[in-house]
PDB file of C-alpha atoms and ligand atoms in Angstrom:
ATOM      1  CA  MET A   1     -11.406  11.874  17.186  1.00 41.00           C
ATOM      2  CA  SER A   2      -7.603  11.430  17.285  1.00 43.00           C
ATOM      3  CA  PRO A   3      -5.064  14.149  17.549  1.00 43.00           C
ATOM      4  CA  THR A   4      -4.392  13.455  14.139  1.00 41.00           C
ATOM      5  CA  PHE A   5      -7.821  13.714  12.981  1.00 43.00           C
ATOM      6  CA  ARG A   6      -8.337  17.070  14.690  1.00 44.00           C
ATOM      7  CA  ALA A   7      -5.226  18.947  13.633  1.00 42.00           C
ATOM      8  CA  ARG A   8      -6.001  18.834   9.965  1.00 46.00           C
ATOM      9  CA  PRO A   9      -9.444  18.702   8.468  1.00 43.00           C
ATOM     10  CA  ARG A  10      -9.081  21.619   6.637  1.00 44.00           C
ATOM     11  CA  LEU A  11      -6.668  19.509   4.883  1.00 48.00           C
ATOM     12  CA  ALA A  12      -8.904  16.467   4.297  1.00 45.00           C
ATOM     13  CA  GLY A  13     -10.260  17.903   1.372  1.00 46.00           C
ATOM     14  CA  LEU A  14      -7.483  18.404  -0.446  1.00 52.00           C
ATOM     15  CA  ALA A  15      -4.848  15.664   0.721  1.00 65.00           C
ATOM     16  CA  ALA A  16      -6.960  12.631  -0.486  1.00 79.00           C
ATOM     17  CA  SER A  17      -9.895  12.628  -2.737  1.00 82.00           C
ATOM     18  CA  GLY A  18     -12.835   9.283  -2.985  1.00 79.00           C
ATOM     19  CA  PRO A  19     -13.956   7.275  -2.073  1.00 93.00           C
ATOM     20  CA  GLU A  20     -14.390   6.028  -5.509  1.00 95.00           C
ATOM     21  CA  GLU A  21     -15.982   2.338  -6.388  1.00 97.00           C
ATOM     22  CA  ILE A  22     -13.200   0.257  -8.512  1.00 97.00           C
ATOM     23  CA  ALA A  23     -14.518  -3.085  -8.183  1.00 98.00           C
ATOM     24  CA  ASP A  24     -17.851  -4.949  -6.523  1.00 98.00           C
ATOM     25  CA  GLY A  25     -17.214  -3.711  -2.953  1.00 98.00           C
ATOM     26  CA  VAL A  26     -14.173  -2.479  -3.385  1.00 98.00           C
ATOM     27  CA  TRP A  27     -13.018   1.733  -3.441  1.00 98.00           C
ATOM     28  CA  ILE A  28     -10.363   3.874  -3.488  1.00 98.00           C
ATOM     29  CA  VAL A  29      -9.056   7.150  -1.359  1.00 97.00           C
ATOM     30  CA  ARG A  30      -5.764   8.736  -3.068  1.00 96.00           C
ATOM     31  CA  GLY A  31      -4.570  10.969  -0.846  1.00 94.00           C
ATOM     32  CA  GLY A  32      -0.490  12.888  -1.345  1.00 90.00           C
ATOM     33  CA  LEU A  33       0.311  15.709  -4.118  1.00 81.00           C
ATOM     34  CA  PRO A  34       0.627  14.708  -6.065  1.00 82.00           C
ATOM     35  CA  LYS A  35      -2.178  12.009  -5.293  1.00 89.00           C
ATOM     36  CA  THR A  36      -0.202   8.891  -5.779  1.00 92.00           C
ATOM     37  CA  MET A  37      -0.649   6.848  -2.593  1.00 96.00           C
ATOM     38  CA  ASN A  38      -3.821   4.626  -2.588  1.00 97.00           C
ATOM     39  CA  VAL A  39      -5.959   2.692   0.160  1.00 98.00           C
ATOM     40  CA  TYR A  40      -8.707   0.868  -0.383  1.00 98.00           C
ATOM     41  CA  LEU A  41     -11.496   0.122   1.284  1.00 98.00           C
ATOM     42  CA  VAL A  42     -13.176  -3.495   1.256  1.00 98.00           C
ATOM     43  CA  ARG A  43     -16.668  -4.405   2.219  1.00 98.00           C
ATOM     44  CA  ASP A  44     -16.716  -5.768   5.392  1.00 98.00           C
ATOM     45  CA  GLY A  45     -19.910  -6.784   7.011  1.00 97.00           C
ATOM     46  CA  ASN A  46     -22.174  -4.052   7.505  1.00 97.00           C
ATOM     47  CA  GLY A  47     -18.603  -1.214   7.367  1.00 98.00           C
ATOM     48  CA  VAL A  48     -15.571  -1.467   5.461  1.00 98.00           C
ATOM     49  CA  LEU A  49     -12.179  -2.745   6.041  1.00 98.00           C
ATOM     50  CA  LEU A  50      -8.815  -0.534   5.613  1.00 98.00           C
ATOM     51  CA  PHE A  51      -6.332  -2.214   3.624  1.00 98.00           C
ATOM     52  CA  ASP A  52      -3.075   0.288   2.785  1.00 98.00           C
ATOM     53  CA  ALA A  53      -2.820   2.703   5.584  1.00 98.00           C
ATOM     54  CA  GLY A  54      -1.459   5.634   2.930  1.00 98.00           C
ATOM     55  CA  ILE A  55      -0.094   8.396   4.318  1.00 97.00           C
ATOM     56  CA  VAL A  56      -0.854  10.379   7.897  1.00 97.00           C
ATOM     57  CA  GLN A  57      -2.284  13.375   5.918  1.00 95.00           C
ATOM     58  CA  MET A  58      -4.791  10.951   4.299  1.00 96.00           C
ATOM     59  CA  THR A  59      -6.263  10.119   7.761  1.00 96.00           C
ATOM     60  CA  GLY A  60      -9.370  12.780   7.786  1.00 95.00           C
ATOM     61  CA  ALA A  61     -10.352  11.821   4.688  1.00 95.00           C
ATOM     62  CA  VAL A  62     -10.117   8.160   5.478  1.00 97.00           C
ATOM     63  CA  ALA A  63     -11.867   8.340   8.500  1.00 96.00           C
ATOM     64  CA  ILE A  64     -14.896  10.309   6.279  1.00 96.00           C
ATOM     65  CA  ALA A  65     -14.889   8.225   3.456  1.00 96.00           C
ATOM     66  CA  ALA A  66     -14.802   4.514   5.848  1.00 97.00           C
ATOM     67  CA  ALA A  67     -17.830   6.691   7.736  1.00 96.00           C
ATOM     68  CA  LYS A  68     -20.346   7.074   4.672  1.00 96.00           C
ATOM     69  CA  LEU A  69     -19.565   3.020   3.594  1.00 97.00           C
ATOM     70  CA  GLY A  70     -20.586   1.951   7.341  1.00 97.00           C
ATOM     71  CA  GLY A  71     -17.327   2.506   9.149  1.00 97.00           C
ATOM     72  CA  LEU A  72     -14.795   1.224   9.371  1.00 98.00           C
ATOM     73  CA  THR A  73     -14.464  -2.439  11.255  1.00 98.00           C
ATOM     74  CA  ARG A  74     -10.455  -3.419  10.801  1.00 98.00           C
ATOM     75  CA  ILE A  75      -6.898  -2.133   8.915  1.00 98.00           C
ATOM     76  CA  VAL A  76      -5.105  -4.606   7.052  1.00 98.00           C
ATOM     77  CA  LEU A  77      -1.629  -3.295   6.503  1.00 98.00           C
ATOM     78  CA  GLY A  78       0.195  -4.383   3.095  1.00 98.00           C
ATOM     79  CA  HIS A  79       3.221  -3.756   4.399  1.00 98.00           C
ATOM     80  CA  GLY A  80       4.459  -1.434   7.278  1.00 98.00           C
ATOM     81  CA  HIS A  81       6.584   1.370   5.630  1.00 98.00           C
ATOM     82  CA  ALA A  82       6.410   5.211   6.548  1.00 97.00           C
ATOM     83  CA  ASP A  83       3.766   5.759   3.197  1.00 97.00           C
ATOM     84  CA  HIS A  84       1.692   3.121   4.401  1.00 98.00           C
ATOM     85  CA  ARG A  85       0.836   3.089   7.911  1.00 98.00           C
ATOM     86  CA  GLY A  86       0.195   6.160   8.076  1.00 98.00           C
ATOM     87  CA  VAL A  87      -3.105   6.712   9.027  1.00 98.00           C
ATOM     88  CA  ALA A  88      -3.102   3.943  10.989  1.00 98.00           C
ATOM     89  CA  PRO A  89      -2.514   4.787  14.696  1.00 97.00           C
ATOM     90  CA  GLY A  90      -4.724   8.094  14.063  1.00 97.00           C
ATOM     91  CA  LEU A  91      -7.753   5.557  13.764  1.00 97.00           C
ATOM     92  CA  ALA A  92      -7.443   3.885  17.202  1.00 94.00           C
ATOM     93  CA  PRO A  93      -8.977   1.443  18.289  1.00 96.00           C
ATOM     94  CA  VAL A  94      -9.879   0.551  15.196  1.00 98.00           C
ATOM     95  CA  PRO A  95      -7.665  -3.012  15.270  1.00 98.00           C
ATOM     96  CA  VAL A  96      -4.595  -3.107  12.798  1.00 98.00           C
ATOM     97  CA  TYR A  97      -3.776  -6.581  11.427  1.00 98.00           C
ATOM     98  CA  CYS A  98      -0.595  -7.586   9.371  1.00 98.00           C
ATOM     99  CA  HIS A  99       1.549 -10.463   8.403  1.00 98.00           C
ATOM    100  CA  PRO A 100       3.496 -11.951  10.988  1.00 98.00           C
ATOM    101  CA  ASP A 101       6.604 -10.982   9.747  1.00 98.00           C
ATOM    102  CA  GLU A 102       5.574  -7.248   9.254  1.00 98.00           C
ATOM    103  CA  VAL A 103       4.925  -6.607  13.022  1.00 98.00           C
ATOM    104  CA  ALA A 104       8.122  -5.877  13.873  1.00 98.00           C
ATOM    105  CA  ASP A 105       8.908  -3.247  11.367  1.00 98.00           C
ATOM    106  CA  ALA A 106       4.982  -2.172  12.144  1.00 98.00           C
ATOM    107  CA  GLU A 107       5.467  -1.804  15.829  1.00 98.00           C
ATOM    108  CA  GLY A 108       9.318  -0.397  14.932  1.00 98.00           C
ATOM    109  CA  ASP A 109      10.829   1.897  12.571  1.00 98.00           C
ATOM    110  CA  GLY A 110       8.762   1.067   9.533  1.00 98.00           C
ATOM    111  CA  GLY A 111      11.334  -0.561   7.921  1.00 98.00           C
ATOM    112  CA  ALA A 112      13.593   2.368   7.723  1.00 97.00           C
ATOM    113  CA  HIS A 113      16.571  -0.092   9.326  1.00 98.00           C
ATOM    114  CA  TYR A 114      16.752  -1.545   5.501  1.00 98.00           C
ATOM    115  CA  PHE A 115      16.112   1.372   3.526  1.00 97.00           C
ATOM    116  CA  ASP A 116      19.545   3.000   1.442  1.00 97.00           C
ATOM    117  CA  LEU A 117      18.429   5.774   0.550  1.00 96.00           C
ATOM    118  CA  SER A 118      22.780   6.148  -0.949  1.00 96.00           C
ATOM    119  CA  THR A 119      20.672   3.993  -4.455  1.00 96.00           C
ATOM    120  CA  LEU A 120      18.662   7.208  -4.688  1.00 96.00           C
ATOM    121  CA  ASP A 121      19.888  10.684  -7.432  1.00 95.00           C
ATOM    122  CA  PRO A 122      20.780  13.283  -4.818  1.00 95.00           C
ATOM    123  CA  HIS A 123      17.688  14.966  -5.765  1.00 93.00           C
ATOM    124  CA  GLY A 124      14.930  11.946  -4.938  1.00 93.00           C
ATOM    125  CA  ARG A 125      17.731  11.147  -1.583  1.00 95.00           C
ATOM    126  CA  PHE A 126      17.010  14.813  -0.544  1.00 95.00           C
ATOM    127  CA  LEU A 127      12.707  14.634  -1.269  1.00 93.00           C
ATOM    128  CA  LEU A 128      12.314  10.802  -0.317  1.00 94.00           C
ATOM    129  CA  GLY A 129      14.907  11.586   3.056  1.00 94.00           C
ATOM    130  CA  THR A 130      12.494  15.220   3.684  1.00 94.00           C
ATOM    131  CA  LEU A 131       8.989  13.414   3.087  1.00 94.00           C
ATOM    132  CA  LEU A 132       9.239  10.139   4.841  1.00 95.00           C
ATOM    133  CA  PRO A 133       9.123  11.220   7.697  1.00 96.00           C
ATOM    134  CA  ILE A 134       6.274  14.132   6.895  1.00 96.00           C
ATOM    135  CA  TRP A 135       3.850  11.034   5.706  1.00 96.00           C
ATOM    136  CA  ASP A 136       4.792   8.707   8.538  1.00 97.00           C
ATOM    137  CA  GLY A 137       1.756   7.649  11.076  1.00 96.00           C
ATOM    138  CA  GLY A 138       4.592   6.331  13.819  1.00 97.00           C
ATOM    139  CA  PRO A 139       4.538   3.203  14.851  1.00 98.00           C
ATOM    140  CA  VAL A 140       1.380   0.831  15.102  1.00 98.00           C
ATOM    141  CA  GLN A 141       0.072  -1.514  17.723  1.00 98.00           C
ATOM    142  CA  ILE A 142      -0.624  -4.762  15.803  1.00 98.00           C
ATOM    143  CA  ALA A 143      -3.841  -6.833  17.314  1.00 98.00           C
ATOM    144  CA  GLY A 144      -3.586  -9.488  15.223  1.00 98.00           C
ATOM    145  CA  THR A 145      -1.897 -11.486  12.635  1.00 98.00           C
ATOM    146  CA  VAL A 146      -3.264 -12.746   8.775  1.00 98.00           C
ATOM    147  CA  SER A 147      -1.315 -15.077   6.760  1.00 98.00           C
ATOM    148  CA  GLU A 148      -1.230 -16.983   3.039  1.00 98.00           C
ATOM    149  CA  GLY A 149      -4.582 -18.307   2.405  1.00 98.00           C
ATOM    150  CA  ASP A 150      -6.617 -16.674   5.220  1.00 98.00           C
ATOM    151  CA  ASP A 151      -9.542 -14.885   3.850  1.00 98.00           C
ATOM    152  CA  VAL A 152     -10.454 -11.585   4.270  1.00 98.00           C
ATOM    153  CA  ALA A 153     -13.798 -10.051   3.623  1.00 98.00           C
ATOM    154  CA  GLY A 154     -14.026 -12.408   0.410  1.00 98.00           C
ATOM    155  CA  PHE A 155     -10.440 -12.305  -0.274  1.00 98.00           C
ATOM    156  CA  GLU A 156      -7.339 -14.374   0.030  1.00 98.00           C
ATOM    157  CA  VAL A 157      -4.389 -13.299   1.744  1.00 98.00           C
ATOM    158  CA  VAL A 158      -1.063 -14.460  -0.491  1.00 98.00           C
ATOM    159  CA  HIS A 159       2.125 -13.204   0.570  1.00 98.00           C
ATOM    160  CA  LEU A 160       4.101 -11.312  -1.362  1.00 98.00           C
ATOM    161  CA  PRO A 161       7.990 -10.937   0.125  1.00 98.00           C
ATOM    162  CA  GLY A 162      10.877  -9.191  -0.672  1.00 98.00           C
ATOM    163  CA  HIS A 163      10.410  -4.875  -1.039  1.00 98.00           C
ATOM    164  CA  ALA A 164       9.016  -5.833   2.493  1.00 98.00           C
ATOM    165  CA  PRO A 165       9.594  -9.091   4.260  1.00 98.00           C
ATOM    166  CA  GLY A 166       5.431  -9.511   5.591  1.00 98.00           C
ATOM    167  CA  LEU A 167       4.388  -7.863   2.261  1.00 98.00           C
ATOM    168  CA  ILE A 168       0.937  -9.391   1.658  1.00 98.00           C
ATOM    169  CA  GLY A 169      -1.790  -8.982  -1.730  1.00 98.00           C
ATOM    170  CA  LEU A 170      -5.181  -9.584  -1.427  1.00 99.00           C
ATOM    171  CA  PHE A 171      -6.669 -11.521  -4.000  1.00 98.00           C
ATOM    172  CA  ARG A 172     -10.154 -12.242  -5.272  1.00 98.00           C
ATOM    173  CA  ARG A 173     -10.699 -15.557  -7.245  1.00 98.00           C
ATOM    174  CA  SER A 174     -14.103 -14.546  -8.229  1.00 98.00           C
ATOM    175  CA  ASP A 175     -13.690 -11.795 -10.301  1.00 98.00           C
ATOM    176  CA  GLY A 176      -9.468 -11.715 -10.170  1.00 98.00           C
ATOM    177  CA  VAL A 177      -9.186  -8.518  -8.262  1.00 98.00           C
ATOM    178  CA  ALA A 178      -5.936  -7.929  -6.635  1.00 98.00           C
ATOM    179  CA  LEU A 179      -4.503  -5.515  -3.992  1.00 98.00           C
ATOM    180  CA  VAL A 180      -1.007  -5.722  -3.885  1.00 98.00           C
ATOM    181  CA  SER A 181       0.367  -2.291  -2.304  1.00 98.00           C
ATOM    182  CA  ASP A 182       4.068  -2.158  -3.047  1.00 98.00           C
ATOM    183  CA  CYS A 183       4.616  -5.718  -4.722  1.00 98.00           C
ATOM    184  CA  PHE A 184       5.377  -3.504  -7.858  1.00 98.00           C
ATOM    185  CA  TYR A 185       5.264   0.102  -8.543  1.00 97.00           C
ATOM    186  CA  THR A 186       3.811   1.949 -11.943  1.00 96.00           C
ATOM    187  CA  THR A 187       5.925   5.288 -11.160  1.00 92.00           C
ATOM    188  CA  ASP A 188       8.959   6.228 -10.211  1.00 91.00           C
ATOM    189  CA  PRO A 189       9.128   7.488  -6.537  1.00 89.00           C
ATOM    190  CA  GLN A 190      12.049  10.193  -7.615  1.00 89.00           C
ATOM    191  CA  THR A 191       9.765  11.870 -10.013  1.00 87.00           C
ATOM    192  CA  GLY A 192       6.410  11.026  -9.730  1.00 86.00           C
ATOM    193  CA  LEU A 193       5.900   9.968 -13.343  1.00 89.00           C
ATOM    194  CA  HIS A 194       3.591   6.977 -14.177  1.00 92.00           C
ATOM    195  CA  GLY A 195       4.431   4.414 -16.182  1.00 93.00           C
ATOM    196  CA  HIS A 196       4.658   0.612 -16.892  1.00 96.00           C
ATOM    197  CA  ALA A 197       4.570  -2.156 -13.956  1.00 97.00           C
ATOM    198  CA  ARG A 198       8.223  -2.192 -13.107  1.00 97.00           C
ATOM    199  CA  VAL A 199      10.500  -3.599  -9.269  1.00 98.00           C
ATOM    200  CA  PRO A 200      10.184  -1.352  -6.442  1.00 97.00           C
ATOM    201  CA  HIS A 201      12.859   0.603  -6.130  1.00 97.00           C
ATOM    202  CA  ARG A 202      16.063  -0.707  -4.369  1.00 97.00           C
ATOM    203  CA  ALA A 203      16.413   1.840  -2.110  1.00 97.00           C
ATOM    204  CA  PHE A 204      13.190   0.664  -0.369  1.00 97.00           C
ATOM    205  CA  ASN A 205      13.575  -2.985  -0.804  1.00 98.00           C
ATOM    206  CA  GLN A 206      14.569  -5.586   1.832  1.00 98.00           C
ATOM    207  CA  ASP A 207      15.493  -8.522  -1.026  1.00 98.00           C
ATOM    208  CA  THR A 208      15.207  -7.161  -4.303  1.00 98.00           C
ATOM    209  CA  GLU A 209      15.587 -10.595  -5.921  1.00 98.00           C
ATOM    210  CA  GLN A 210      12.560 -11.789  -3.571  1.00 98.00           C
ATOM    211  CA  ALA A 211      10.758  -8.441  -4.715  1.00 98.00           C
ATOM    212  CA  ARG A 212      10.824  -9.953  -8.465  1.00 98.00           C
ATOM    213  CA  ALA A 213      10.281 -13.359  -7.541  1.00 98.00           C
ATOM    214  CA  SER A 214       6.578 -12.348  -5.195  1.00 98.00           C
ATOM    215  CA  ILE A 215       5.605  -9.956  -9.104  1.00 98.00           C
ATOM    216  CA  ARG A 216       6.152 -13.681 -10.821  1.00 98.00           C
ATOM    217  CA  LYS A 217       4.000 -15.084  -8.068  1.00 98.00           C
ATOM    218  CA  LEU A 218       1.321 -12.198  -8.883  1.00 98.00           C
ATOM    219  CA  ALA A 219       1.484 -12.951 -12.420  1.00 98.00           C
ATOM    220  CA  ALA A 220       0.932 -16.657 -12.179  1.00 98.00           C
ATOM    221  CA  LEU A 221      -2.485 -15.771 -10.598  1.00 98.00           C
ATOM    222  CA  LYS A 222      -3.720 -14.060 -13.685  1.00 98.00           C
ATOM    223  CA  PRO A 223      -5.496 -11.232 -12.058  1.00 98.00           C
ATOM    224  CA  SER A 224      -7.698  -9.680 -14.239  1.00 98.00           C
ATOM    225  CA  VAL A 225      -6.480  -6.539 -12.564  1.00 98.00           C
ATOM    226  CA  ALA A 226      -3.751  -5.436 -10.278  1.00 98.00           C
ATOM    227  CA  TRP A 227      -4.161  -2.135  -8.067  1.00 98.00           C
ATOM    228  CA  ALA A 228      -1.080  -1.427  -5.957  1.00 98.00           C
ATOM    229  CA  GLY A 229      -0.098   1.292  -3.179  1.00 97.00           C
ATOM    230  CA  HIS A 230       0.592   3.882  -5.777  1.00 96.00           C
ATOM    231  CA  ALA A 231      -0.627   5.143  -8.969  1.00 95.00           C
ATOM    232  CA  ASP A 232      -2.021   3.354 -11.669  1.00 95.00           C
ATOM    233  CA  PRO A 233      -3.892  -0.350 -11.957  1.00 97.00           C
ATOM    234  CA  VAL A 234      -2.331  -2.908 -14.370  1.00 98.00           C
ATOM    235  CA  THR A 235      -4.965  -3.703 -16.891  1.00 98.00           C
ATOM    236  CA  GLY A 236      -5.023  -5.923 -19.909  1.00 97.00           C
ATOM    237  CA  ASP A 237      -2.833  -8.900 -20.180  1.00 98.00           C
ATOM    238  CA  VAL A 238      -2.261  -7.772 -16.154  1.00 98.00           C
ATOM    239  CA  ALA A 239       0.523 -11.561 -16.151  1.00 98.00           C
ATOM    240  CA  ALA A 240       2.263 -10.601 -19.431  1.00 98.00           C
ATOM    241  CA  LYS A 241       3.055  -7.602 -17.859  1.00 98.00           C
ATOM    242  CA  LEU A 242       3.728  -8.033 -14.721  1.00 98.00           C
ATOM    243  CA  GLU A 243       5.853 -11.499 -16.086  1.00 98.00           C
ATOM    244  CA  GLN A 244       7.992  -8.234 -18.590  1.00 98.00           C
ATOM    245  CA  ALA A 245       8.263  -5.970 -15.241  1.00 97.00           C
ATOM    246  CA  ALA A 246       9.133  -8.941 -13.765  1.00 98.00           C
ATOM    247  CA  ALA A 247      12.435  -9.790 -16.326  1.00 97.00           C
ATOM    248  CA  THR A 248      12.829  -6.404 -17.479  1.00 96.00           C
ATOM    249  CA  THR A 249      13.118  -3.707 -14.956  1.00 96.00           C
TER     250      THR A 249
HETATM  251 ZN1   ZN B 301       6.807  -0.025   0.628  1.00 82.99          ZN
HETATM  252 ZN1   ZN B 302       4.930   2.904  -0.888  1.00 82.99          ZN
END
């Protein structure tokens, strides 16, 4: 049991919900206050793997959810930002994987070296400047990498760079389920208001135009549903909604 797990057991129930099954063999645990941080558990043999590692405050709840589903086999990072690697260090020695282009940031500053908080309004700058270090679990030791086209528990790895250089999604062709980390947002990070799909805020993007192109790449796969790292999924005509996000936001 990690120090993080021991230090926060009373918060486990408050800081996260779930697991809630959202597709065949896929569960979500929602964390944060309000609960806009999404992590996913995916059936992986007799246990489950974790895709996207949320914030450190979710560590206890994720450990409990994974134990209920047979135990954690591995962690796959959608990308290495503070709010997406949070629980990984506290769940050691579970091995952690990411895209090759994300290794340095996952093991380093979580991508903070290209963040530009000056593009946020003063309130958002203060809020997120304060929260990001609180959410972060710190640098993660990467055990191995996964790249475009690799199979991960029946899902295909899709490289969706831009928000982060090694951002990946998982796409299952049999039913069109896509888990895509911060490929797009369905919430405003400064206000917490939920809404339509949009390009992630440029304050946190390594390359916003590339992020826009990656939303189009995801749309071309015609997912039946696209679940991101925060807030609500995109459902219905997912491809059209993603094309609109790329074109108008
Ligand atoms: Zn991010
Ligand atoms: Zn995020």
